[in-house]
CSV table of C-alpha atoms in Angstrom, one decimal:
chain,number,residue,atom,x,y,z
K,1,UNK,CA,-50.4,-57.2,-83.0
K,2,UNK,CA,-46.3,-57.2,-83.0
K,3,UNK,CA,-44.7,-59.2,-80.5
K,4,UNK,CA,-41.4,-60.0,-79.1
K,5,UNK,CA,-40.3,-63.5,-78.3
K,6,UNK,CA,-36.7,-64.9,-76.8
K,7,UNK,CA,-35.7,-67.8,-78.8
K,8,UNK,CA,-32.2,-68.2,-77.5
K,9,UNK,CA,-31.1,-69.4,-75.0
K,10,UNK,CA,-33.7,-72.1,-74.6
K,11,UNK,CA,-35.7,-72.4,-71.2
K,12,UNK,CA,-33.9,-74.7,-68.8
K,13,UNK,CA,-30.4,-74.2,-70.4
K,14,UNK,CA,-27.7,-74.7,-67.8
K,15,UNK,CA,-24.2,-72.7,-68.6
K,16,UNK,CA,-21.0,-73.3,-66.5
K,17,UNK,CA,-18.0,-71.2,-65.9
K,18,UNK,CA,-15.2,-73.3,-67.3
K,19,UNK,CA,-12.3,-75.1,-65.8
K,20,UNK,CA,-10.2,-72.2,-66.6
K,21,UNK,CA,-12.4,-69.9,-64.5
K,22,UNK,CA,-13.8,-68.0,-67.3
K,23,UNK,CA,-17.5,-67.0,-67.8
K,24,UNK,CA,-19.4,-68.9,-70.6
K,25,UNK,CA,-20.1,-67.3,-73.8
K,26,UNK,CA,-24.0,-66.6,-74.2
K,27,UNK,CA,-25.5,-65.0,-77.1
K,28,UNK,CA,-29.2,-64.3,-76.6
K,29,UNK,CA,-31.6,-63.9,-79.7
K,30,UNK,CA,-34.9,-62.4,-79.9
K,31,UNK,CA,-37.6,-62.3,-82.8
K,32,UNK,CA,-40.2,-59.7,-83.5
K,33,UNK,CA,-43.1,-61.1,-85.0
K,34,UNK,CA,-46.1,-59.4,-86.8
K,35,UNK,CA,-43.9,-56.9,-88.7
K,36,UNK,CA,-42.2,-57.1,-92.1
K,37,UNK,CA,-38.6,-58.5,-91.6
K,38,UNK,CA,-36.9,-55.1,-92.7
K,39,UNK,CA,-38.8,-53.1,-90.5
K,40,UNK,CA,-38.3,-55.7,-87.3
K,41,UNK,CA,-34.5,-55.6,-87.9
K,42,UNK,CA,-34.4,-51.8,-87.5
K,43,UNK,CA,-36.1,-51.8,-84.4
K,44,UNK,CA,-33.8,-51.1,-81.1
K,45,UNK,CA,-33.7,-53.8,-78.6
K,46,UNK,CA,-33.2,-53.2,-74.9
K,47,UNK,CA,-31.7,-56.2,-73.0
K,48,UNK,CA,-31.4,-56.5,-69.3
K,49,UNK,CA,-29.3,-59.3,-67.7
K,50,UNK,CA,-29.0,-60.4,-64.2
K,51,UNK,CA,-27.1,-63.1,-62.3
K,52,UNK,CA,-28.2,-63.7,-58.7
K,53,UNK,CA,-26.9,-66.2,-56.1
K,54,UNK,CA,-28.2,-67.0,-52.4
K,55,UNK,CA,-25.5,-68.9,-51.0
K,56,UNK,CA,-27.9,-70.2,-47.9
K,57,UNK,CA,-29.7,-72.7,-50.8
K,58,UNK,CA,-26.4,-74.6,-50.9
K,59,UNK,CA,-25.2,-77.1,-48.3
K,60,UNK,CA,-23.5,-75.3,-45.6
K,61,UNK,CA,-24.2,-72.0,-47.4
K,62,UNK,CA,-23.9,-69.0,-45.2
K,63,UNK,CA,-26.5,-66.1,-45.3
K,64,UNK,CA,-25.0,-64.2,-48.2
K,65,UNK,CA,-25.9,-63.0,-51.7
K,66,UNK,CA,-23.7,-62.9,-54.7
K,67,UNK,CA,-24.9,-60.7,-57.5
K,68,UNK,CA,-23.3,-59.8,-61.0
K,69,UNK,CA,-23.8,-56.1,-61.5
K,70,UNK,CA,-26.8,-55.9,-63.9
K,71,UNK,CA,-26.0,-55.5,-67.5
K,72,UNK,CA,-28.6,-53.0,-69.8
K,73,UNK,CA,-27.7,-52.3,-73.0
K,74,UNK,CA,-29.8,-51.1,-76.1
K,75,UNK,CA,-28.8,-51.8,-79.6
K,76,UNK,CA,-30.1,-52.9,-83.2
K,77,UNK,CA,-30.2,-56.4,-84.2
K,78,UNK,CA,-31.7,-59.7,-83.2
K,79,UNK,CA,-29.0,-60.9,-81.3
K,80,UNK,CA,-26.8,-60.0,-78.1
K,81,UNK,CA,-23.6,-61.4,-76.9
K,82,UNK,CA,-23.6,-60.8,-73.0
K,83,UNK,CA,-20.7,-59.0,-71.6
K,84,UNK,CA,-19.9,-60.3,-68.4
K,85,UNK,CA,-17.5,-58.4,-66.7
K,86,UNK,CA,-17.2,-60.6,-63.4
K,87,UNK,CA,-17.1,-64.4,-62.8
K,88,UNK,CA,-20.4,-65.0,-61.1
K,89,UNK,CA,-22.8,-68.0,-61.2
K,90,UNK,CA,-26.4,-68.6,-59.9
K,91,UNK,CA,-29.7,-67.9,-61.5
K,92,UNK,CA,-29.7,-66.3,-64.9
K,93,UNK,CA,-32.4,-63.9,-66.2
K,94,UNK,CA,-32.4,-62.3,-69.5
K,95,UNK,CA,-35.4,-59.8,-70.5
K,96,UNK,CA,-35.4,-58.2,-73.8
K,97,UNK,CA,-37.9,-55.2,-74.7
K,98,UNK,CA,-38.8,-53.0,-77.4
K,99,UNK,CA,-41.4,-50.1,-78.5
K,100,UNK,CA,-43.4,-50.6,-81.4
K,101,UNK,CA,-45.5,-48.2,-82.7
K,102,UNK,CA,-45.8,-46.5,-79.4
K,103,UNK,CA,-46.5,-49.9,-77.7
K,104,UNK,CA,-44.2,-51.6,-75.1
K,105,UNK,CA,-43.4,-55.4,-75.9
K,106,UNK,CA,-41.2,-57.6,-73.9
K,107,UNK,CA,-39.8,-61.2,-73.5
K,108,UNK,CA,-38.4,-63.1,-70.6
K,109,UNK,CA,-36.1,-66.0,-70.2
K,110,UNK,CA,-37.1,-69.2,-67.9
K,111,UNK,CA,-35.1,-71.6,-65.7
K,112,UNK,CA,-31.5,-70.6,-66.7
K,113,UNK,CA,-28.6,-70.6,-64.5
K,114,UNK,CA,-24.8,-70.6,-64.5
K,115,UNK,CA,-22.8,-73.2,-62.7
K,116,UNK,CA,-19.0,-73.9,-62.0
K,117,UNK,CA,-16.4,-76.3,-63.4
K,118,UNK,CA,-13.8,-77.8,-61.2
K,119,UNK,CA,-10.3,-77.3,-62.5
K,120,UNK,CA,-8.3,-80.2,-64.0
K,121,UNK,CA,-5.8,-81.8,-61.8
K,122,UNK,CA,-2.8,-80.3,-64.1
K,123,UNK,CA,-4.3,-76.9,-64.3
K,124,UNK,CA,-4.6,-76.8,-60.3
K,125,UNK,CA,-1.0,-78.2,-59.9
K,126,UNK,CA,0.5,-75.6,-62.2
K,127,UNK,CA,-1.4,-73.0,-60.4
K,128,UNK,CA,0.1,-73.8,-57.0
K,129,UNK,CA,4.1,-73.4,-56.4
K,130,UNK,CA,5.0,-76.6,-54.6
K,131,UNK,CA,3.8,-80.0,-53.6
K,132,UNK,CA,3.0,-79.0,-50.0
K,133,UNK,CA,0.4,-76.6,-51.3
K,134,UNK,CA,-0.8,-79.0,-53.7
K,135,UNK,CA,-1.5,-81.6,-51.1
K,136,UNK,CA,-3.1,-78.6,-48.8
K,137,UNK,CA,-5.6,-78.0,-51.9
K,138,UNK,CA,-6.7,-81.5,-51.9
K,139,UNK,CA,-6.9,-82.0,-48.1
K,140,UNK,CA,-9.0,-78.8,-47.9
K,141,UNK,CA,-11.5,-79.4,-50.7
K,142,UNK,CA,-11.7,-83.1,-51.0
K,143,UNK,CA,-9.4,-83.5,-53.9
K,144,UNK,CA,-9.1,-80.0,-55.3
K,145,UNK,CA,-12.9,-78.8,-55.8
K,146,UNK,CA,-14.0,-75.1,-55.8
K,147,UNK,CA,-17.8,-76.4,-56.6
K,148,UNK,CA,-20.0,-79.0,-55.0
K,149,UNK,CA,-19.2,-81.7,-57.7
K,150,UNK,CA,-16.6,-84.2,-58.8
K,151,UNK,CA,-12.9,-83.2,-58.5
K,152,UNK,CA,-11.2,-83.0,-62.1
K,153,UNK,CA,-13.7,-81.3,-64.0
K,154,UNK,CA,-17.0,-82.0,-62.2
K,155,UNK,CA,-19.8,-79.2,-62.7
K,156,UNK,CA,-21.8,-78.1,-59.9
K,157,UNK,CA,-24.3,-75.3,-59.1
K,158,UNK,CA,-23.0,-74.7,-55.7
K,159,UNK,CA,-19.5,-73.5,-54.6
K,160,UNK,CA,-18.3,-75.9,-52.1
K,161,UNK,CA,-18.8,-74.5,-48.4
K,162,UNK,CA,-16.8,-75.4,-45.5
K,163,UNK,CA,-18.7,-78.2,-43.2
K,164,UNK,CA,-18.1,-76.2,-40.3
K,165,UNK,CA,-20.7,-73.6,-41.4
K,166,UNK,CA,-18.2,-70.9,-41.0
K,167,UNK,CA,-18.5,-69.6,-44.5
K,168,UNK,CA,-15.1,-71.0,-45.7
K,169,UNK,CA,-15.4,-71.8,-49.4
K,170,UNK,CA,-13.6,-73.1,-52.5
K,171,UNK,CA,-10.3,-75.1,-53.1
K,172,UNK,CA,-8.5,-73.5,-50.3
K,173,UNK,CA,-11.4,-73.3,-48.1
K,174,UNK,CA,-10.6,-69.6,-47.5
K,175,UNK,CA,-12.5,-68.6,-44.4
K,176,UNK,CA,-10.5,-65.8,-42.7
K,177,UNK,CA,-10.7,-63.1,-44.0
K,178,UNK,CA,-14.0,-63.3,-45.4
K,179,UNK,CA,-13.9,-64.7,-48.6
K,180,UNK,CA,-14.4,-62.3,-51.6
K,181,UNK,CA,-17.2,-62.8,-54.2
K,182,UNK,CA,-14.4,-63.3,-56.8
K,183,UNK,CA,-13.0,-65.9,-54.4
K,184,UNK,CA,-16.2,-67.9,-54.1
K,185,UNK,CA,-16.8,-68.1,-58.1
K,186,UNK,CA,-13.2,-68.2,-59.6
K,187,UNK,CA,-11.0,-71.1,-58.6
K,188,UNK,CA,-8.0,-68.9,-59.6
K,189,UNK,CA,-8.8,-66.1,-57.3
K,190,UNK,CA,-9.5,-68.6,-54.4
K,191,UNK,CA,-6.2,-70.3,-54.8
K,192,UNK,CA,-4.2,-67.1,-55.2
K,193,UNK,CA,-5.6,-66.1,-51.6
K,194,UNK,CA,-4.8,-69.4,-50.4
K,195,UNK,CA,-1.0,-69.1,-51.2
K,196,UNK,CA,-1.1,-65.6,-49.7
K,197,UNK,CA,-2.4,-67.1,-46.7
K,198,UNK,CA,0.1,-69.8,-46.6
K,199,UNK,CA,3.0,-67.5,-46.8
K,200,UNK,CA,1.6,-65.8,-43.8
K,201,UNK,CA,1.9,-69.0,-41.9
K,202,UNK,CA,5.4,-69.7,-43.0
K,203,UNK,CA,6.6,-66.2,-41.6
K,204,UNK,CA,4.6,-66.9,-38.3
K,205,UNK,CA,6.3,-70.4,-38.3
K,206,UNK,CA,9.6,-68.6,-38.9
K,207,UNK,CA,9.1,-66.3,-35.9
K,208,UNK,CA,7.7,-68.5,-33.3
K,209,UNK,CA,11.1,-70.0,-32.0
K,210,UNK,CA,12.1,-66.3,-31.3
K,211,UNK,CA,8.9,-65.5,-29.3
K,212,UNK,CA,9.4,-68.6,-27.3
K,213,UNK,CA,13.0,-67.4,-26.5
K,214,UNK,CA,11.9,-64.0,-25.5
K,215,UNK,CA,9.2,-65.3,-23.3
K,216,UNK,CA,9.3,-65.4,-19.4
K,217,UNK,CA,8.0,-68.8,-19.3
K,218,UNK,CA,11.0,-70.0,-21.5
K,219,UNK,CA,13.4,-67.9,-19.1
K,220,UNK,CA,11.8,-69.7,-16.1
K,221,UNK,CA,12.5,-73.2,-17.5
K,222,UNK,CA,16.0,-72.3,-18.1
K,223,UNK,CA,16.3,-71.0,-14.5
K,224,UNK,CA,14.7,-74.2,-13.0
K,225,UNK,CA,17.0,-76.3,-15.0
K,226,UNK,CA,20.2,-74.8,-13.7
K,227,UNK,CA,18.9,-74.8,-10.1
K,228,UNK,CA,18.4,-78.4,-10.5
K,229,UNK,CA,21.8,-78.6,-11.9
K,230,UNK,CA,23.3,-76.6,-9.2
K,231,UNK,CA,21.5,-78.8,-6.7
K,232,UNK,CA,23.4,-81.6,-8.0
K,233,UNK,CA,26.8,-79.8,-7.9
K,234,UNK,CA,26.8,-78.9,-11.5
K,235,UNK,CA,27.6,-75.4,-12.8
K,236,UNK,CA,24.8,-73.2,-14.3
K,237,UNK,CA,25.1,-73.2,-18.2
K,238,UNK,CA,23.7,-71.2,-21.1
K,239,UNK,CA,20.7,-72.8,-23.0
K,240,UNK,CA,19.9,-72.1,-26.6
K,241,UNK,CA,16.8,-72.9,-28.3
K,242,UNK,CA,17.3,-73.2,-32.2
K,243,UNK,CA,15.3,-71.9,-35.0
K,244,UNK,CA,12.9,-74.5,-36.7
K,245,UNK,CA,15.2,-76.6,-39.3
K,246,UNK,CA,14.3,-75.8,-42.7
K,247,UNK,CA,14.2,-77.7,-46.0
K,248,UNK,CA,11.9,-77.1,-48.9
K,249,UNK,CA,8.1,-77.8,-49.6
K,250,UNK,CA,8.5,-80.3,-52.2
K,251,UNK,CA,10.8,-83.2,-51.1
K,252,UNK,CA,12.6,-82.1,-47.7
K,253,UNK,CA,10.0,-80.9,-45.1
K,254,UNK,CA,11.6,-80.1,-42.0
K,255,UNK,CA,10.3,-78.4,-38.9
K,256,UNK,CA,9.7,-75.1,-40.7
K,257,UNK,CA,7.5,-76.5,-43.3
K,258,UNK,CA,5.7,-78.9,-41.2
K,259,UNK,CA,4.7,-76.0,-38.8
K,260,UNK,CA,3.6,-74.0,-41.7
K,261,UNK,CA,1.3,-76.8,-42.6
K,262,UNK,CA,-0.2,-76.6,-39.0
K,263,UNK,CA,-0.8,-73.0,-39.7
K,264,UNK,CA,-2.8,-73.0,-42.6
K,265,UNK,CA,-5.2,-75.2,-40.5
K,266,UNK,CA,-4.8,-72.8,-37.5
K,267,UNK,CA,-2.7,-72.5,-34.6
K,268,UNK,CA,-5.4,-73.4,-32.2
K,269,UNK,CA,-5.0,-73.5,-28.5
K,270,UNK,CA,-2.0,-72.2,-26.1
K,271,UNK,CA,1.3,-73.6,-25.4
K,272,UNK,CA,2.9,-73.5,-22.2
K,273,UNK,CA,4.1,-69.9,-22.7
K,274,UNK,CA,0.7,-68.7,-23.3
K,275,UNK,CA,1.5,-68.4,-27.2
K,276,UNK,CA,-0.7,-69.9,-30.0
K,277,UNK,CA,0.1,-73.6,-30.3
K,278,UNK,CA,2.3,-74.7,-32.9
K,279,UNK,CA,3.2,-77.9,-34.5
K,280,UNK,CA,6.2,-78.1,-32.6
K,281,UNK,CA,6.7,-77.5,-28.6
K,282,UNK,CA,9.8,-77.2,-26.2
K,283,UNK,CA,10.5,-80.4,-24.9
K,284,UNK,CA,10.5,-81.1,-21.1
K,285,UNK,CA,11.0,-84.1,-18.8
K,286,UNK,CA,8.7,-85.9,-16.5
K,287,UNK,CA,9.6,-83.3,-14.0
K,288,UNK,CA,8.9,-80.5,-15.9
K,289,UNK,CA,12.5,-79.6,-16.7
K,290,UNK,CA,13.9,-78.6,-20.1
K,291,UNK,CA,15.3,-81.5,-22.0
K,292,UNK,CA,18.5,-80.2,-23.4
K,293,UNK,CA,21.5,-81.7,-25.5
K,294,UNK,CA,24.7,-80.6,-24.0
K,295,UNK,CA,28.0,-79.7,-26.1
K,296,UNK,CA,31.0,-81.9,-26.0
K,297,UNK,CA,32.4,-79.9,-23.2
K,298,UNK,CA,29.1,-79.9,-21.1
K,299,UNK,CA,29.3,-76.1,-20.8
K,300,UNK,CA,26.2,-75.1,-23.2
K,301,UNK,CA,22.9,-76.7,-23.8
K,302,UNK,CA,20.5,-76.9,-26.7
K,303,UNK,CA,16.9,-77.0,-25.9
K,304,UNK,CA,14.7,-79.5,-27.9
K,305,UNK,CA,11.8,-79.2,-30.1
K,306,UNK,CA,9.5,-82.0,-30.1
K,307,UNK,CA,5.8,-82.5,-32.2
K,308,UNK,CA,3.0,-82.0,-30.2
K,309,UNK,CA,1.0,-85.3,-29.8
K,310,UNK,CA,-2.4,-85.4,-31.7
K,311,UNK,CA,-4.1,-86.4,-28.4
K,312,UNK,CA,-2.8,-83.3,-26.7
K,313,UNK,CA,-4.1,-81.0,-29.3
K,314,UNK,CA,-7.4,-79.0,-28.9
K,315,UNK,CA,-10.0,-81.7,-30.1
K,316,UNK,CA,-12.5,-79.1,-30.9
K,317,UNK,CA,-10.4,-76.9,-33.2
K,318,UNK,CA,-9.7,-77.9,-36.7
K,319,UNK,CA,-8.1,-81.1,-37.3
K,320,UNK,CA,-5.9,-82.1,-34.7
K,321,UNK,CA,-3.9,-84.4,-37.2
K,322,UNK,CA,-4.2,-81.9,-39.9
K,323,UNK,CA,-0.6,-82.2,-40.6
K,324,UNK,CA,-0.3,-85.8,-41.3
K,325,UNK,CA,-3.6,-85.7,-43.1
K,326,UNK,CA,-2.1,-83.4,-45.7
K,327,UNK,CA,1.0,-85.3,-46.0
K,328,UNK,CA,-0.9,-88.6,-47.0
K,329,UNK,CA,-2.4,-86.8,-49.8
K,330,UNK,CA,-1.7,-87.8,-53.2
K,331,UNK,CA,-1.4,-85.1,-56.1
C-alpha cells in the first residue's frame, strides 16, 4: 500500500534562532513509497507546522503560552522550506499529508524543538547606544543573556526569566509592561524595549528636582530653616534647589545619569516628601534642617543633594545597591 514518510528533519533535531535574532532555515522533506517515482512526484502534499512554548516548564517561567501562528500549505514537491513569520521557540511539530487513490496518508515529526542563541558581546554592544546601557544589560541578565545559557553565543531552550518570578525576561529583564512575545524570543526586540524604558527613566530623573521644589514638604523645610536663622538673629533667605548635574552616559556620569540607572531598577520606596525615592535626596542635618551652601554674600542658599545610603533604602525592593553594581560591570 502507498505510504508517506517524513525523512527530514531527523527525529530529535534541535534548531536554534541565531545570534542575530533570525529564525533557523528549516527544510522538511517527505517521501511517498509504493508508487512509481513519476506518479509520487505529482501528488500534492499538505504541510502543517506548529511551534508551541509553555513558559512554566522553564526556571522561574510564568504561566504563559507563546505560539507561532500555525503554518498550513499545500504544494507539489517533496521538500518544503518552512516560512516562519515570527521569531518563536519551543516544541516544533511537522505533519505532512497526502491523498493517494482516495486514501489519506500522513507522517509526523518526532522530538523537534527550536532554541535560542545569545548574542555575541560585539552585537549586543552595537545594539545599545552607550556604555551605561551596556552595563545595565550585563547586570540585568548576568552577562547579556536572552536565554538561559552561556553569554556570548550560548544556546538554550528557555528564555532567561527573572528570578523574582514576576515574569521579567531577557537581556534587559523586561517586566513592566508585560513583555511581548517578540521581546521574549527576539533579543533585539527585548533590547529595543529596554532602551525605551531607560529613556523614560531619564525623563523621570530630570523631572524629579522640580517635583521636590513644588512639594509642600520642601517649602516646609525652607520655612523651618529660616525660622532657625531668625532665632539666631539672621535674616530669612531664599533657598534654591538645583537640577541634577549632568554629564553623559559613557565616561562622565553625574547625578542625572546615576539617578536614571536607579530608575531602571525602580524608584522603590518614598522620600520625605511622599515622592518616589530616587538615587539622591535633599540633605538635612542632625536636627532635620536643610543643609545649604550660602552664596558669598550670605543672602541666598542652595540646598544640597546627597546619595541615599544603601542601608536606608527599602531592602525588599529590587537591589538596594543597584547603581554601584551596574557601574562595576565590564563590557
